[in-house]
PDB file of C-alpha atoms in Angstrom:
ATOM      1  CA  MET A   1      22.647 192.721 -54.850  1.00 74.00           C
ATOM      2  CA  ARG A   2      21.998 196.435 -54.826  1.00 83.00           C
ATOM      3  CA  ILE A   3      24.728 198.994 -55.431  1.00 83.00           C
ATOM      4  CA  PRO A   4      24.830 201.551 -52.632  1.00 80.00           C
ATOM      5  CA  ARG A   5      23.689 204.948 -53.790  1.00 83.00           C
ATOM      6  CA  PHE A   6      26.152 207.816 -53.490  1.00 83.00           C
ATOM      7  CA  ARG A   7      24.590 211.141 -52.618  1.00 87.00           C
ATOM      8  CA  MET A   8      26.405 214.307 -53.552  1.00 87.00           C
ATOM      9  CA  THR A   9      25.515 216.778 -50.855  1.00 93.00           C
ATOM     10  CA  ILE A  10      26.497 220.430 -50.733  1.00 95.00           C
ATOM     11  CA  ARG A  11      29.016 219.635 -47.999  1.00 95.00           C
ATOM     12  CA  ARG A  12      30.710 216.950 -50.106  1.00 93.00           C
ATOM     13  CA  LEU A  13      30.710 219.218 -53.143  1.00 94.00           C
ATOM     14  CA  MET A  14      32.379 221.976 -51.114  1.00 97.00           C
ATOM     15  CA  LEU A  15      35.043 219.514 -49.913  1.00 96.00           C
ATOM     16  CA  VAL A  16      35.749 218.381 -53.480  1.00 95.00           C
ATOM     17  CA  VAL A  17      36.056 221.985 -54.703  1.00 97.00           C
ATOM     18  CA  ALA A  18      38.367 222.857 -51.785  1.00 98.00           C
ATOM     19  CA  ALA A  19      40.584 219.825 -52.468  1.00 97.00           C
ATOM     20  CA  VAL A  20      40.857 220.642 -56.179  1.00 97.00           C
ATOM     21  CA  ALA A  21      41.667 224.293 -55.402  1.00 97.00           C
ATOM     22  CA  LEU A  22      44.365 223.217 -52.951  1.00 97.00           C
ATOM     23  CA  LEU A  23      45.991 220.893 -55.474  1.00 96.00           C
ATOM     24  CA  LEU A  24      45.898 223.528 -58.220  1.00 97.00           C
ATOM     25  CA  GLY A  25      47.357 226.139 -55.870  1.00 96.00           C
ATOM     26  CA  LEU A  26      50.210 223.861 -54.848  1.00 95.00           C
ATOM     27  CA  GLY A  27      50.955 223.032 -58.472  1.00 95.00           C
ATOM     28  CA  LEU A  28      50.993 226.683 -59.484  1.00 96.00           C
ATOM     29  CA  GLY A  29      53.215 227.558 -56.533  1.00 95.00           C
ATOM     30  CA  MET A  30      55.728 224.859 -57.492  1.00 96.00           C
ATOM     31  CA  THR A  31      55.711 226.056 -61.106  1.00 96.00           C
ATOM     32  CA  ARG A  32      56.470 229.629 -60.049  1.00 97.00           C
ATOM     33  CA  ARG A  33      59.132 228.475 -57.591  1.00 97.00           C
ATOM     34  CA  ARG A  34      60.795 226.374 -60.301  1.00 97.00           C
ATOM     35  CA  ALA A  35      60.798 229.317 -62.717  1.00 98.00           C
ATOM     36  CA  THR A  36      62.459 231.519 -60.089  1.00 97.00           C
ATOM     37  CA  PHE A  37      65.128 228.896 -59.426  1.00 97.00           C
ATOM     38  CA  LEU A  38      65.784 228.472 -63.150  1.00 98.00           C
ATOM     39  CA  LYS A  39      66.187 232.234 -63.513  1.00 98.00           C
ATOM     40  CA  ASN A  40      68.642 232.312 -60.587  1.00 97.00           C
ATOM     41  CA  ALA A  41      70.582 229.360 -62.026  1.00 97.00           C
ATOM     42  CA  ALA A  42      70.882 231.099 -65.412  1.00 98.00           C
ATOM     43  CA  TYR A  43      72.028 234.341 -63.758  1.00 97.00           C
ATOM     44  CA  HIS A  44      74.746 232.641 -61.720  1.00 97.00           C
ATOM     45  CA  THR A  45      75.882 230.523 -64.661  1.00 97.00           C
ATOM     46  CA  GLY A  46      76.274 233.700 -66.734  1.00 97.00           C
ATOM     47  CA  ARG A  47      78.234 235.398 -63.953  1.00 96.00           C
ATOM     48  CA  GLU A  48      80.432 232.311 -63.650  1.00 95.00           C
ATOM     49  CA  ARG A  49      81.232 232.490 -67.379  1.00 96.00           C
ATOM     50  CA  ARG A  50      82.065 236.196 -67.156  1.00 95.00           C
ATOM     51  CA  HIS A  51      84.459 235.666 -64.259  1.00 92.00           C
ATOM     52  CA  GLN A  52      85.977 232.643 -66.015  1.00 92.00           C
ATOM     53  CA  ALA A  53      86.593 234.748 -69.129  1.00 92.00           C
ATOM     54  CA  ALA A  54      88.124 237.549 -67.057  1.00 88.00           C
ATOM     55  CA  ALA A  55      90.417 235.134 -65.196  1.00 86.00           C
ATOM     56  CA  LEU A  56      91.412 233.474 -68.474  1.00 88.00           C
ATOM     57  CA  ALA A  57      92.149 236.826 -70.119  1.00 86.00           C
ATOM     58  CA  MET A  58      94.291 237.819 -67.162  1.00 83.00           C
ATOM     59  CA  ALA A  59      96.179 234.512 -67.331  1.00 81.00           C
ATOM     60  CA  VAL A  60      96.787 234.850 -71.074  1.00 85.00           C
ATOM     61  CA  PHE A  61      97.707 238.528 -71.272  1.00 82.00           C
ATOM     62  CA  GLY A  62      99.344 238.979 -67.878  1.00 76.00           C
ATOM     63  CA  PRO A  63      99.534 242.265 -65.991  1.00 75.00           C
ATOM     64  CA  THR A  64      99.331 245.545 -67.866  1.00 73.00           C
ATOM     65  CA  PRO A  65     102.299 247.926 -67.385  1.00 74.00           C
ATOM     66  CA  PRO A  66     100.863 250.270 -64.723  1.00 73.00           C
ATOM     67  CA  THR A  67      99.702 247.270 -62.640  1.00 76.00           C
ATOM     68  CA  THR A  68     102.013 245.706 -60.095  1.00 82.00           C
ATOM     69  CA  ARG A  69     102.415 241.951 -60.009  1.00 80.00           C
ATOM     70  CA  GLU A  70     100.918 241.778 -56.494  1.00 85.00           C
ATOM     71  CA  GLU A  71      97.826 243.728 -57.540  1.00 86.00           C
ATOM     72  CA  TYR A  72      97.482 241.569 -60.643  1.00 85.00           C
ATOM     73  CA  ASP A  73      97.651 238.357 -58.599  1.00 85.00           C
ATOM     74  CA  ARG A  74      95.138 239.712 -56.082  1.00 88.00           C
ATOM     75  CA  VAL A  75      92.623 240.596 -58.821  1.00 87.00           C
ATOM     76  CA  ARG A  76      93.154 237.289 -60.638  1.00 86.00           C
ATOM     77  CA  ILE A  77      92.594 235.275 -57.457  1.00 90.00           C
ATOM     78  CA  HIS A  78      89.486 237.342 -56.698  1.00 92.00           C
ATOM     79  CA  GLN A  79      88.113 236.602 -60.194  1.00 91.00           C
ATOM     80  CA  GLU A  80      88.688 232.885 -59.627  1.00 91.00           C
ATOM     81  CA  ARG A  81      86.945 233.013 -56.237  1.00 94.00           C
ATOM     82  CA  LEU A  82      83.976 234.816 -57.773  1.00 94.00           C
ATOM     83  CA  ARG A  83      83.856 232.222 -60.545  1.00 95.00           C
ATOM     84  CA  ASP A  84      83.787 229.396 -57.992  1.00 95.00           C
ATOM     85  CA  TYR A  85      81.144 231.209 -55.917  1.00 97.00           C
ATOM     86  CA  HIS A  86      78.800 231.672 -58.877  1.00 97.00           C
ATOM     87  CA  GLU A  87      79.452 228.111 -60.060  1.00 97.00           C
ATOM     88  CA  ARG A  88      78.307 226.751 -56.683  1.00 96.00           C
ATOM     89  CA  LEU A  89      75.209 228.967 -56.684  1.00 97.00           C
ATOM     90  CA  GLY A  90      74.350 228.017 -60.274  1.00 97.00           C
ATOM     91  CA  LYS A  91      74.485 224.324 -59.373  1.00 97.00           C
ATOM     92  CA  LYS A  92      72.521 224.930 -56.170  1.00 97.00           C
ATOM     93  CA  TYR A  93      69.688 226.669 -58.008  1.00 97.00           C
ATOM     94  CA  GLY A  94      69.752 224.083 -60.796  1.00 97.00           C
ATOM     95  CA  ARG A  95      69.155 221.341 -58.223  1.00 97.00           C
ATOM     96  CA  ALA A  96      66.491 223.480 -56.537  1.00 97.00           C
ATOM     97  CA  ALA A  97      64.669 223.903 -59.874  1.00 97.00           C
ATOM     98  CA  ALA A  98      64.652 220.131 -60.330  1.00 96.00           C
ATOM     99  CA  LEU A  99      63.137 219.616 -56.853  1.00 96.00           C
ATOM    100  CA  PRO A 100      61.189 222.814 -56.096  1.00 95.00           C
ATOM    101  CA  TRP A 101      59.264 221.337 -53.144  1.00 94.00           C
ATOM    102  CA  LEU A 102      62.465 220.958 -51.080  1.00 95.00           C
ATOM    103  CA  PRO A 103      63.764 223.826 -48.922  1.00 96.00           C
ATOM    104  CA  VAL A 104      66.761 225.824 -50.163  1.00 96.00           C
ATOM    105  CA  ASP A 105      69.555 227.002 -47.898  1.00 96.00           C
ATOM    106  CA  PRO A 106      70.348 230.737 -47.878  1.00 96.00           C
ATOM    107  CA  ASP A 107      73.102 231.928 -50.185  1.00 95.00           C
ATOM    108  CA  PRO A 108      76.553 232.199 -48.631  1.00 95.00           C
ATOM    109  CA  PRO A 109      78.137 235.656 -48.601  1.00 95.00           C
ATOM    110  CA  PRO A 110      80.200 236.508 -51.687  1.00 93.00           C
ATOM    111  CA  PRO A 111      83.982 236.270 -51.357  1.00 91.00           C
ATOM    112  CA  ASP A 112      85.867 239.346 -50.263  1.00 81.00           C
TER     113      ASP A 112
END
């Protein structure tokens, strides 16, 4: 029994090169997308820690003398909202970095 002979024509060679280029391009795109998501996750995690530290400091030390209690509570609540906001975004971008081929929803507006 004879083995069929495979002929590598220019057309087939061009198709192979195009397929390899497409796969490499997709892989590079996913690598870049993952790096961007990791950078965003690190940024939001850092912001979350800063707002957590500020809220904790305010809870421990209380209002300073020229600050009214109402203003103090307003600022403290705002710090906690910002902490929660950045925590959600940090988790969102962490998941996006793990699965960079999936679409990512737009960021919600920051709290007022």
